[in-house]
Amino acid sequence: MAREIFEVTKDRFHLQDPCCYILQGTWPKEAKMRACLDGSEVKAEIKKLEMVSALERFKDPDLMRGERITAEICLPESLDGFQKLSIYADMPDKTFCWFSVPVKDLEKRRNKPQFFIEEEKVQQGFLRVRGWAVAAEPVRIQIFDENKQKIQAEILRTERVDVEQLYEETEIHDKTGFFVELTNLTGKVVYIVFYAGNTKAVHIAHLQPAVVLSKKIEKYAKKGLRYWRSQGSAALAGKIVAKVKTASTREIPYQKWILRHLPSQKELEKQKREKFEFQPKISIVIPLYKTPEKYLRQLVETVKAQTYPNWELCLSDGSGANSPIAGLLKELEASDERIKVVSHERALQISENTNAGIEIATGDYIAFADHDDELTPHALFECVKALNKDRKIRVLYSDEDKMSMDGHKFFQPHFKPDYNPDLLCTVNYICHLFVVDRKVIDKVGMLRSEFDGAQDYDFIFRCIEAVDPSEIYHIPKILYHWRCHEDSTAENPESKIYAFEAGKRAIEAHYERTGIHAEVYQGEFLGLYRTRFIRDHDPLISIVIPNKDHIEDLKRCMDSIDKKSTYQNYEYIIVENNSTDEKTFQYYKELEASNPKAHVVYWDREFNYSAINNYGASFAKGEYLLLLNNDTEIINPDCLEELLGYCMRSDVGAVGARMYYEDDTIQHAGVVIGFGGIAGHCFVLQPRGTTGYCHRIICAQDYSAVTAACMMVKRKAFDKVGGLTEELAVAFNDIDFCMKLRAAGYLIVYNPYAELYHYESKSRGLEDTPEKVARFNKEIQIFEKRWPDILRNGDPYYNPNLTLKSQDFSLRRI
């Protein structure tokens, strides 16, 4: 496992205090900070940087030994005579230099506009630059050529909430973001100058390919040097070798990926010519509230660019009297007969504003969008294409990504599973693009103002309740760009607490309507939720544990339950499986004599995991079976209750747990069919404490399968599908069993709040002989023959845009 890197990610001066130099980055928790100007120590203070955002479902700071901090360094008014500022991390076993900067560089930036370049792209005669700039006064930006002649250019300025949040010491009224594209450039450099009052700061953009390349090399050299300083030469060499080896298979940046996956102009023209047999009208409903003109125009243009023509755009202006966009809306309405506008004399809240848009809609299906987002040109085409393939579909949703405020960068894609009811009760993963049959809305009603802040969440729940799961369709394509700030972890989630409370109430209302008794809590991050189910009785759980010798493992497993578990109504069925050590049998006698919950049954045929568990289950008296490996150990006292809560639901067949290897890395967090060619565990070897893609490690959700190393199953469901398939003696029997449960109409739930250690492969050898390899290959063939559809079509709980070559939910290689 790679060591954690501690580094500075942002540095700046305080806008009000030029002696205060501020750094943000990752810092070792156990270290003390020491800042020195050459050899003289200066005052340094650190505080933990909280990074929890309402909308930030994607980018969790997965830090184990480190934490994100803000450091304030107090510099003297004069830096004359000093050469370098160095900041050291003093740890119990070592000291290392966390950050250093030449004093001359500090002097260049002090009392001047602060700016940050996020993107700089240079091609023949072309330059694109995007970033932000801020000062205590409004910042003006001008661009000059190498001869200091002003270049006339349209510089797009955008609001950046993340930047305003970063500079919390002052209220910023300026649009801090900027974006500019320049063409037909000549010369060697372009100067971008940021003015604030009587001060200025300059960024030099080099246009010569050789200089651009050298700058890139210099950048990577600095990065490599930082890595070498913190990780050592061996780690750096290993990283370089790994980069070279994985160059052809390494995941590419999403910005490149999406450009290759959006339809080409040729494809779009072909879509325009296609005539569907079923051509429903789709009404796109958009509530407006003092929407910035530029964003609204861009949104409308993306609707007009749709390759499917039978649409109408329903705009409801909730800005109230004297709306600043009234004139623009008249212009837009006149530009296309398919655009309809409704205005209101008073300002409207989000639900009633959206409802007003629904009321003027005449479409067969209603699609929803936010007022500053964008649709991809093939969004409606893909919806209608799906409807023509299956006319039973009544609810559709698509994948989505985020788009920078200037609309020129795409990031943080959300590649979703097919309909996943338990994930939906953990987070509103459906979100955008959401399209629903008008008849469903007529049945369930429109948006409800008492859920404002999470009105879409409540509405989605009511829509999916009104249809059969087979009538819900997921389009695994990016059809929606959600405009937001790239560093949205810097947003202040506290300002939207009402929205998260509304989300909690939306889930509770869903459970109440569907007859499920449960309590809902805020999850580990705002926007995530956790459910605890309320039992009306404590049923008997039969814990079935196969065992062959290894009595130390068995004792640890049982002790962890007996000493930790808050749930007490259980029995043990220990299935003795050809042990050879006499001490094992002596232990069984002592166990049954001392523990009335323990029963040992004897299996005297050859090893067959499926048959052994079926045999053990035949002795079980419980309503619920817990199939459990002897080399496991429960971690949390309510582990059994967490498993039982989901399993007692009538629609659930089996429940799995979050399991760790002995070194605190993930061993199991659900199973995806297709990993490794057949099936594999999700997020294997990721450190404990990480949350994975879209926080999936810590989200209760449905999967196609979970491991039987710890699997609770309804006895009724177990019997209904005939237990485990004994033809699969060693491999894939638990996956096959889950597939049988799903075929019988049951859900398979992964519950991350049931946690165990799994000291794997202590009870059984690996496939290390010709006989074992032959058996393994035979069982692969059996599984492939039994479940060809899912292997051919893909796992519905995994997205086809994500790779099957690794288990980390990274992008599919292209």
GROMACS .gro file of C-alpha atoms in nm, residues 311-739:
model
  429
  311TRP     CA    1  -4.017   1.851  -2.727
  312GLU     CA    2  -4.145   2.159  -2.552
  313LEU     CA    3  -3.958   2.373  -2.304
  314CYS     CA    4  -4.169   2.496  -2.012
  315LEU     CA    5  -4.006   2.783  -1.827
  316SER     CA    6  -4.163   2.905  -1.503
  317ASP     CA    7  -4.021   3.235  -1.383
  318GLY     CA    8  -4.053   3.250  -1.006
  319SER     CA    9  -3.852   3.574  -0.976
  320GLY     CA   10  -4.167   3.771  -0.894
  321ALA     CA   11  -4.264   4.123  -1.002
  322ASN     CA   12  -4.005   4.320  -1.197
  323SER     CA   13  -3.824   4.000  -1.292
  324PRO     CA   14  -3.475   4.077  -1.428
  325ILE     CA   15  -3.520   3.809  -1.695
  326ALA     CA   16  -3.867   3.908  -1.820
  327GLY     CA   17  -3.733   4.062  -2.141
  328LEU     CA   18  -3.505   3.767  -2.210
  329LEU     CA   19  -3.793   3.523  -2.165
  330LYS     CA   20  -4.007   3.711  -2.419
  331GLU     CA   21  -3.718   3.691  -2.664
  332LEU     CA   22  -3.670   3.318  -2.602
  333GLU     CA   23  -4.041   3.243  -2.631
  334ALA     CA   24  -4.055   3.424  -2.965
  335SER     CA   25  -3.752   3.235  -3.095
  336ASP     CA   26  -3.919   2.890  -3.101
  337GLU     CA   27  -4.284   2.789  -3.087
  338ARG     CA   28  -4.190   2.496  -2.865
  339ILE     CA   29  -4.081   2.731  -2.583
  340LYS     CA   30  -4.353   2.822  -2.331
  341VAL     CA   31  -4.317   3.072  -2.048
  342VAL     CA   32  -4.527   3.135  -1.740
  343SER     CA   33  -4.451   3.432  -1.515
  344HIS     CA   34  -4.570   3.517  -1.164
  345GLU     CA   35  -4.637   3.838  -0.980
  346ARG     CA   36  -4.485   3.709  -0.659
  347ALA     CA   37  -4.164   3.522  -0.591
  348LEU     CA   38  -4.217   3.144  -0.577
  349GLN     CA   39  -4.044   2.872  -0.381
  350ILE     CA   40  -3.890   2.585  -0.576
  351SER     CA   41  -4.177   2.336  -0.552
  352GLU     CA   42  -4.460   2.570  -0.651
  353ASN     CA   43  -4.240   2.719  -0.923
  354THR     CA   44  -4.171   2.374  -1.070
  355ASN     CA   45  -4.538   2.280  -1.040
  356ALA     CA   46  -4.633   2.588  -1.240
  357GLY     CA   47  -4.408   2.460  -1.517
  358ILE     CA   48  -4.570   2.114  -1.501
  359GLU     CA   49  -4.914   2.273  -1.526
  360ILE     CA   50  -4.839   2.434  -1.864
  361ALA     CA   51  -4.674   2.117  -1.997
  362THR     CA   52  -4.863   1.916  -2.259
  363GLY     CA   53  -4.608   1.638  -2.308
  364ASP     CA   54  -4.652   1.264  -2.266
  365TYR     CA   55  -4.337   1.258  -2.053
  366ILE     CA   56  -4.198   1.527  -1.824
  367ALA     CA   57  -3.822   1.586  -1.793
  368PHE     CA   58  -3.672   1.806  -1.523
  369ALA     CA   59  -3.365   2.030  -1.531
  370ASP     CA   60  -3.217   2.306  -1.314
  371HIS     CA   61  -3.203   2.657  -1.454
  372ASP     CA   62  -2.826   2.680  -1.502
  373ASP     CA   63  -2.743   2.325  -1.614
  374GLU     CA   64  -2.719   2.178  -1.964
  375LEU     CA   65  -2.842   1.873  -2.155
  376THR     CA   66  -2.623   1.683  -2.399
  377PRO     CA   67  -2.759   1.705  -2.758
  378HIS     CA   68  -2.865   1.339  -2.761
  379ALA     CA   69  -3.040   1.341  -2.421
  380LEU     CA   70  -3.400   1.322  -2.545
  381PHE     CA   71  -3.306   1.094  -2.835
  382GLU     CA   72  -3.170   0.835  -2.591
  383CYS     CA   73  -3.488   0.857  -2.381
  384VAL     CA   74  -3.716   0.803  -2.681
  385LYS     CA   75  -3.490   0.526  -2.812
  386ALA     CA   76  -3.535   0.343  -2.480
  387LEU     CA   77  -3.912   0.399  -2.486
  388ASN     CA   78  -3.932   0.249  -2.834
  389LYS     CA   79  -3.741  -0.061  -2.720
  390ASP     CA   80  -3.974  -0.110  -2.425
  391ARG     CA   81  -4.308   0.070  -2.424
  392LYS     CA   82  -4.369  -0.036  -2.062
  393ILE     CA   83  -4.104   0.210  -1.934
  394ARG     CA   84  -4.258   0.487  -1.724
  395VAL     CA   85  -3.960   0.634  -1.540
  396LEU     CA   86  -3.615   0.703  -1.687
  397TYR     CA   87  -3.293   0.843  -1.545
  398SER     CA   88  -2.942   0.886  -1.683
  399ASP     CA   89  -2.584   0.929  -1.575
  400GLU     CA   90  -2.459   1.282  -1.514
  401ASP     CA   91  -2.141   1.479  -1.458
  402LYS     CA   92  -2.038   1.818  -1.330
  403MET     CA   93  -1.948   2.112  -1.548
  404SER     CA   94  -1.734   2.411  -1.455
  405MET     CA   95  -1.910   2.744  -1.421
  406ASP     CA   96  -1.772   2.856  -1.756
  407GLY     CA   97  -1.902   2.538  -1.920
  408HIS     CA   98  -1.568   2.431  -2.063
  409LYS     CA   99  -1.461   2.154  -1.827
  410PHE     CA  100  -1.640   1.836  -1.725
  411PHE     CA  101  -1.548   1.646  -1.412
  412GLN     CA  102  -1.670   1.410  -1.139
  413PRO     CA  103  -1.896   1.186  -1.347
  414HIS     CA  104  -2.164   0.992  -1.164
  415PHE     CA  105  -2.200   0.656  -1.337
  416LYS     CA  106  -2.499   0.501  -1.168
  417PRO     CA  107  -2.637   0.150  -1.123
  418ASP     CA  108  -2.975   0.043  -1.256
  419TYR     CA  109  -3.267   0.090  -1.017
  420ASN     CA  110  -3.129   0.033  -0.669
  421PRO     CA  111  -3.395   0.095  -0.402
  422ASP     CA  112  -3.167   0.067  -0.100
  423LEU     CA  113  -2.907   0.299  -0.251
  424LEU     CA  114  -3.187   0.548  -0.319
  425CYS     CA  115  -3.273   0.536   0.053
  426THR     CA  116  -2.909   0.619   0.129
  427VAL     CA  117  -2.858   0.902  -0.121
  428ASN     CA  118  -3.055   1.062  -0.403
  429TYR     CA  119  -2.839   0.895  -0.666
  430ILE     CA  120  -3.104   0.925  -0.940
  431CYS     CA  121  -3.098   1.306  -0.945
  432HIS     CA  122  -3.052   1.409  -1.316
  433LEU     CA  123  -3.167   1.351  -1.584
  434PHE     CA  124  -3.506   1.238  -1.453
  435VAL     CA  125  -3.795   1.174  -1.694
  436VAL     CA  126  -4.139   1.045  -1.595
  437ASP     CA  127  -4.463   0.950  -1.767
  438ARG     CA  128  -4.721   1.227  -1.722
  439LYS     CA  129  -4.977   0.964  -1.611
  440VAL     CA  130  -4.752   0.881  -1.314
  441ILE     CA  131  -4.751   1.247  -1.207
  442ASP     CA  132  -5.128   1.260  -1.243
  443LYS     CA  133  -5.141   0.963  -1.006
  444VAL     CA  134  -4.887   1.069  -0.740
  445GLY     CA  135  -4.927   1.447  -0.752
  446MET     CA  136  -4.671   1.715  -0.808
  447LEU     CA  137  -4.386   1.845  -0.594
  448ARG     CA  138  -4.461   1.917  -0.229
  449SER     CA  139  -4.345   2.242  -0.072
  450GLU     CA  140  -4.305   2.085   0.272
  451PHE     CA  141  -4.003   1.901   0.127
  452ASP     CA  142  -3.841   2.210  -0.030
  453GLY     CA  143  -3.467   2.157  -0.043
  454ALA     CA  144  -3.525   1.788  -0.118
  455GLN     CA  145  -3.847   1.824  -0.315
  456ASP     CA  146  -3.702   1.623  -0.606
  457TYR     CA  147  -3.601   1.341  -0.367
  458ASP     CA  148  -3.955   1.315  -0.229
  459PHE     CA  149  -4.100   1.334  -0.581
  460ILE     CA  150  -3.871   1.058  -0.711
  461PHE     CA  151  -3.974   0.830  -0.423
  462ARG     CA  152  -4.342   0.881  -0.497
  463CYS     CA  153  -4.290   0.815  -0.868
  464ILE     CA  154  -4.096   0.491  -0.819
  465GLU     CA  155  -4.354   0.371  -0.566
  466ALA     CA  156  -4.626   0.411  -0.831
  467VAL     CA  157  -4.461   0.187  -1.089
  468ASP     CA  158  -4.319  -0.164  -1.106
  469PRO     CA  159  -3.938  -0.184  -1.083
  470SER     CA  160  -3.939  -0.329  -1.437
  471GLU     CA  161  -4.088   0.003  -1.555
  472ILE     CA  162  -3.787   0.203  -1.428
  473TYR     CA  163  -3.508   0.238  -1.683
  474HIS     CA  164  -3.154   0.364  -1.638
  475ILE     CA  165  -2.972   0.504  -1.942
  476PRO     CA  166  -2.600   0.443  -1.874
  477LYS     CA  167  -2.486   0.752  -2.062
  478ILE     CA  168  -2.395   1.107  -1.961
  479LEU     CA  169  -2.700   1.306  -2.069
  480TYR     CA  170  -2.681   1.589  -1.817
  481HIS     CA  171  -2.414   1.841  -1.719
  482TRP     CA  172  -2.463   1.983  -1.369
  483ARG     CA  173  -2.300   2.326  -1.347
  484CYS     CA  174  -2.111   2.375  -1.023
  485HIS     CA  175  -1.784   2.486  -0.872
  486GLU     CA  176  -1.497   2.243  -0.911
  487ASP     CA  177  -1.384   2.273  -0.554
  488SER     CA  178  -1.732   2.232  -0.415
  489THR     CA  179  -1.596   2.071  -0.098
  490ALA     CA  180  -1.530   2.432   0.004
  491GLU     CA  181  -1.900   2.516   0.002
  492ASN     CA  182  -2.060   2.569   0.337
  493PRO     CA  183  -2.302   2.279   0.390
  494GLU     CA  184  -2.437   2.429   0.710
  495SER     CA  185  -2.632   2.683   0.502
  496LYS     CA  186  -2.830   2.395   0.351
  497ILE     CA  187  -2.903   2.193   0.664
  498TYR     CA  188  -3.274   2.242   0.596
  499ALA     CA  189  -3.228   2.054   0.267
  500PHE     CA  190  -3.070   1.754   0.438
  501GLU     CA  191  -3.340   1.750   0.702
  502ALA     CA  192  -3.597   1.754   0.421
  503GLY     CA  193  -3.412   1.463   0.258
  504LYS     CA  194  -3.433   1.265   0.582
  505ARG     CA  195  -3.807   1.331   0.601
  506ALA     CA  196  -3.849   1.226   0.236
  507ILE     CA  197  -3.698   0.884   0.313
  508GLU     CA  198  -3.908   0.849   0.629
  509ALA     CA  199  -4.222   0.933   0.432
  510HIS     CA  200  -4.127   0.672   0.171
  511TYR     CA  201  -4.086   0.405   0.440
  512GLU     CA  202  -4.417   0.503   0.599
  513ARG     CA  203  -4.605   0.477   0.269
  514THR     CA  204  -4.451   0.137   0.193
  515GLY     CA  205  -4.525  -0.007   0.538
  516ILE     CA  206  -4.164  -0.027   0.657
  517HIS     CA  207  -4.091   0.063   1.021
  518ALA     CA  208  -3.756   0.240   1.032
  519GLU     CA  209  -3.565   0.535   1.170
  520VAL     CA  210  -3.352   0.750   0.939
  521TYR     CA  211  -3.034   0.930   1.046
  522GLN     CA  212  -2.789   1.163   0.877
  523GLY     CA  213  -2.498   0.958   0.736
  524GLU     CA  214  -2.125   1.011   0.762
  525PHE     CA  215  -2.147   1.296   0.509
  526LEU     CA  216  -2.425   1.546   0.457
  527GLY     CA  217  -2.644   1.416   0.177
  528LEU     CA  218  -2.596   1.054   0.286
  529TYR     CA  219  -2.847   0.879   0.511
  530ARG     CA  220  -2.850   0.572   0.731
  531THR     CA  221  -3.152   0.354   0.806
  532ARG     CA  222  -3.215   0.149   1.118
  533PHE     CA  223  -3.513  -0.085   1.097
  534ILE     CA  224  -3.750  -0.131   1.391
  535ARG     CA  225  -3.822  -0.496   1.483
  536ASP     CA  226  -4.150  -0.616   1.627
  537HIS     CA  227  -3.977  -0.926   1.768
  538ASP     CA  228  -3.632  -1.082   1.807
  539PRO     CA  229  -3.631  -1.392   1.587
  540LEU     CA  230  -3.390  -1.680   1.640
  541ILE     CA  231  -3.079  -1.657   1.421
  542SER     CA  232  -2.905  -1.986   1.341
  543ILE     CA  233  -2.535  -1.915   1.287
  544VAL     CA  234  -2.398  -2.189   1.060
  545ILE     CA  235  -2.017  -2.219   1.083
  546PRO     CA  236  -1.830  -2.492   0.891
  547ASN     CA  237  -1.511  -2.593   1.073
  548LYS     CA  238  -1.211  -2.817   1.014
  549ASP     CA  239  -0.957  -2.803   1.297
  550HIS     CA  240  -0.845  -2.438   1.347
  551ILE     CA  241  -1.021  -2.425   1.683
  552GLU     CA  242  -0.839  -2.099   1.765
  553ASP     CA  243  -1.016  -1.934   1.472
  554LEU     CA  244  -1.351  -2.082   1.569
  555LYS     CA  245  -1.312  -1.975   1.931
  556ARG     CA  246  -1.221  -1.617   1.830
  557CYS     CA  247  -1.520  -1.605   1.596
  558MET     CA  248  -1.767  -1.725   1.859
  559ASP     CA  249  -1.612  -1.520   2.138
  560SER     CA  250  -1.653  -1.204   1.936
  561ILE     CA  251  -2.027  -1.273   1.909
  562ASP     CA  252  -2.078  -1.396   2.265
  563LYS     CA  253  -1.883  -1.109   2.423
  564LYS     CA  254  -1.970  -0.821   2.189
  565SER     CA  255  -2.309  -0.880   2.033
  566THR     CA  256  -2.601  -0.677   2.166
  567TYR     CA  257  -2.836  -0.928   1.998
  568GLN     CA  258  -2.877  -1.243   2.205
  569ASN     CA  259  -3.133  -1.470   2.040
  570TYR     CA  260  -2.908  -1.695   1.836
  571GLU     CA  261  -2.778  -2.049   1.819
  572TYR     CA  262  -2.460  -2.195   1.668
  573ILE     CA  263  -2.461  -2.487   1.427
  574ILE     CA  264  -2.096  -2.591   1.400
  575VAL     CA  265  -2.054  -2.822   1.099
  576GLU     CA  266  -1.755  -3.043   1.169
  577ASN     CA  267  -1.583  -3.115   0.839
  578ASN     CA  268  -1.317  -3.390   0.848
  579SER     CA  269  -1.094  -3.255   1.123
  580THR     CA  270  -0.789  -3.467   1.203
  581ASP     CA  271  -0.663  -3.314   1.528
  582GLU     CA  272  -0.796  -3.492   1.839
  583LYS     CA  273  -0.787  -3.158   2.026
  584THR     CA  274  -1.060  -3.035   1.792
  585PHE     CA  275  -1.307  -3.302   1.902
  586GLN     CA  276  -1.219  -3.246   2.266
  587TYR     CA  277  -1.294  -2.875   2.214
  588TYR     CA  278  -1.636  -2.961   2.065
  589LYS     CA  279  -1.728  -3.159   2.375
  590GLU     CA  280  -1.622  -2.877   2.605
  591LEU     CA  281  -1.802  -2.623   2.386
  592GLU     CA  282  -2.137  -2.803   2.389
  593ALA     CA  283  -2.107  -2.862   2.764
  594SER     CA  284  -2.030  -2.496   2.843
  595ASN     CA  285  -2.236  -2.311   2.580
  596PRO     CA  286  -2.604  -2.409   2.551
  597LYS     CA  287  -2.631  -2.213   2.224
  598ALA     CA  288  -2.372  -2.432   2.050
  599HIS     CA  289  -2.456  -2.751   1.859
  600VAL     CA  290  -2.197  -2.954   1.668
  601VAL     CA  291  -2.308  -3.167   1.372
  602TYR     CA  292  -2.078  -3.396   1.179
  603TRP     CA  293  -2.021  -3.400   0.803
  604ASP     CA  294  -1.813  -3.704   0.704
  605ARG     CA  295  -1.807  -3.679   0.326
  606GLU     CA  296  -1.560  -3.496   0.099
  607PHE     CA  297  -1.527  -3.118   0.121
  608ASN     CA  298  -1.816  -2.942  -0.052
  609TYR     CA  299  -1.886  -2.592   0.081
  610SER     CA  300  -2.241  -2.586  -0.056
  611ALA     CA  301  -2.333  -2.928   0.078
  612ILE     CA  302  -2.177  -2.855   0.418
  613ASN     CA  303  -2.382  -2.536   0.460
  614ASN     CA  304  -2.699  -2.707   0.339
  615TYR     CA  305  -2.635  -2.987   0.588
  616GLY     CA  306  -2.582  -2.738   0.870
  617ALA     CA  307  -2.898  -2.549   0.774
  618SER     CA  308  -3.101  -2.872   0.801
  619PHE     CA  309  -3.035  -2.869   1.177
  620ALA     CA  310  -3.113  -2.499   1.221
  621LYS     CA  311  -3.421  -2.392   1.416
  622GLY     CA  312  -3.400  -2.020   1.337
  623GLU     CA  313  -3.614  -1.801   1.112
  624TYR     CA  314  -3.287  -1.659   0.981
  625LEU     CA  315  -2.960  -1.825   0.891
  626LEU     CA  316  -2.624  -1.655   0.925
  627LEU     CA  317  -2.372  -1.832   0.703
  628LEU     CA  318  -2.040  -1.746   0.864
  629ASN     CA  319  -1.680  -1.850   0.807
  630ASN     CA  320  -1.488  -1.968   1.110
  631ASP     CA  321  -1.206  -1.722   1.032
  632THR     CA  322  -1.420  -1.411   1.093
  633GLU     CA  323  -1.461  -1.178   1.388
  634ILE     CA  324  -1.739  -0.926   1.437
  635ILE     CA  325  -1.628  -0.568   1.505
  636ASN     CA  326  -1.936  -0.368   1.602
  637PRO     CA  327  -2.167  -0.489   1.881
  638ASP     CA  328  -2.482  -0.430   1.670
  639CYS     CA  329  -2.346  -0.631   1.377
  640LEU     CA  330  -2.617  -0.900   1.395
  641GLU     CA  331  -2.889  -0.638   1.439
  642GLU     CA  332  -2.767  -0.449   1.132
  643LEU     CA  333  -2.784  -0.766   0.922
  644LEU     CA  334  -3.119  -0.868   1.066
  645GLY     CA  335  -3.279  -0.526   1.013
  646TYR     CA  336  -3.257  -0.551   0.636
  647CYS     CA  337  -3.313  -0.928   0.625
  648MET     CA  338  -3.647  -0.903   0.805
  649ARG     CA  339  -3.785  -0.693   0.520
  650SER     CA  340  -4.018  -0.899   0.301
  651ASP     CA  341  -3.840  -0.796  -0.022
  652VAL     CA  342  -3.488  -0.889   0.097
  653GLY     CA  343  -3.346  -1.240   0.061
  654ALA     CA  344  -2.989  -1.200   0.190
  655VAL     CA  345  -2.767  -0.938   0.351
  656GLY     CA  346  -2.388  -0.907   0.342
  657ALA     CA  347  -2.138  -0.714   0.549
  658ARG     CA  348  -1.835  -0.491   0.513
  659MET     CA  349  -1.532  -0.711   0.577
  660TYR     CA  350  -1.166  -0.631   0.629
  661TYR     CA  351  -0.844  -0.823   0.597
  662GLU     CA  352  -0.623  -0.842   0.902
  663ASP     CA  353  -0.428  -0.536   0.779
  664ASP     CA  354  -0.743  -0.318   0.780
  665THR     CA  355  -0.797  -0.315   0.406
  666ILE     CA  356  -1.128  -0.398   0.239
  667GLN     CA  357  -1.189  -0.768   0.174
  668HIS     CA  358  -1.555  -0.738   0.080
  669ALA     CA  359  -1.795  -0.450   0.014
  670GLY     CA  360  -2.037  -0.619  -0.223
  671VAL     CA  361  -1.988  -0.831  -0.534
  672VAL     CA  362  -2.003  -0.733  -0.901
  673ILE     CA  363  -2.066  -0.996  -1.166
  674GLY     CA  364  -1.801  -0.955  -1.436
  675PHE     CA  365  -1.502  -0.859  -1.221
  676GLY     CA  366  -1.216  -1.093  -1.314
  677GLY     CA  367  -1.426  -1.241  -1.594
  678ILE     CA  368  -1.679  -1.403  -1.358
  679ALA     CA  369  -1.733  -1.216  -1.030
  680GLY     CA  370  -1.529  -1.031  -0.771
  681HIS     CA  371  -1.548  -0.824  -0.454
  682CYS     CA  372  -1.575  -0.445  -0.474
  683PHE     CA  373  -1.300  -0.209  -0.356
  684VAL     CA  374  -1.063  -0.489  -0.253
  685LEU     CA  375  -0.750  -0.372  -0.065
  686GLN     CA  376  -0.871  -0.013  -0.023
  687PRO     CA  377  -0.776   0.112   0.325
  688ARG     CA  378  -1.030   0.101   0.602
  689GLY     CA  379  -1.179   0.447   0.638
  690THR     CA  380  -1.189   0.517   0.265
  691THR     CA  381  -1.534   0.553   0.114
  692GLY     CA  382  -1.476   0.463  -0.250
  693TYR     CA  383  -1.637   0.584  -0.569
  694CYS     CA  384  -1.941   0.800  -0.487
  695HIS     CA  385  -1.903   0.684  -0.124
  696ARG     CA  386  -2.027   0.339  -0.231
  697ILE     CA  387  -1.823   0.160   0.041
  698ILE     CA  388  -2.028   0.330   0.313
  699CYS     CA  389  -2.366   0.322   0.137
  700ALA     CA  390  -2.624   0.055   0.214
  701GLN     CA  391  -2.732  -0.066  -0.129
  702ASP     CA  392  -2.842  -0.359  -0.340
  703TYR     CA  393  -2.588  -0.574  -0.526
  704SER     CA  394  -2.618  -0.884  -0.740
  705ALA     CA  395  -2.435  -1.083  -0.472
  706VAL     CA  396  -2.253  -1.073  -0.141
  707THR     CA  397  -2.005  -1.320   0.005
  708ALA     CA  398  -2.121  -1.611   0.219
  709ALA     CA  399  -1.822  -1.556   0.447
  710CYS     CA  400  -2.085  -1.353   0.632
  711MET     CA  401  -2.433  -1.368   0.480
  712MET     CA  402  -2.765  -1.355   0.661
  713VAL     CA  403  -3.051  -1.515   0.471
  714LYS     CA  404  -3.420  -1.574   0.538
  715ARG     CA  405  -3.479  -1.942   0.611
  716LYS     CA  406  -3.794  -1.922   0.398
  717ALA     CA  407  -3.592  -1.781   0.104
  718PHE     CA  408  -3.313  -2.035   0.159
  719ASP     CA  409  -3.559  -2.322   0.133
  720LYS     CA  410  -3.745  -2.164  -0.158
  721VAL     CA  411  -3.435  -2.170  -0.382
  722GLY     CA  412  -3.310  -2.506  -0.255
  723GLY     CA  413  -3.012  -2.378  -0.059
  724LEU     CA  414  -2.667  -2.361  -0.214
  725THR     CA  415  -2.601  -2.544  -0.542
  726GLU     CA  416  -2.398  -2.853  -0.449
  727GLU     CA  417  -2.264  -2.886  -0.802
  728LEU     CA  418  -2.051  -2.581  -0.710
  729ALA     CA  419  -1.841  -2.741  -0.439
  730VAL     CA  420  -1.587  -2.464  -0.375
  731ALA     CA  421  -1.606  -2.159  -0.605
  732PHE     CA  422  -1.893  -1.921  -0.690
  733ASN     CA  423  -2.150  -2.111  -0.482
  734ASP     CA  424  -2.237  -1.801  -0.276
  735ILE     CA  425  -2.262  -1.589  -0.593
  736ASP     CA  426  -2.483  -1.851  -0.755
  737PHE     CA  427  -2.698  -1.867  -0.441
  738CYS     CA  428  -2.753  -1.490  -0.450
  739MET     CA  429  -2.840  -1.513  -0.819
   0.00000   0.00000   0.00000
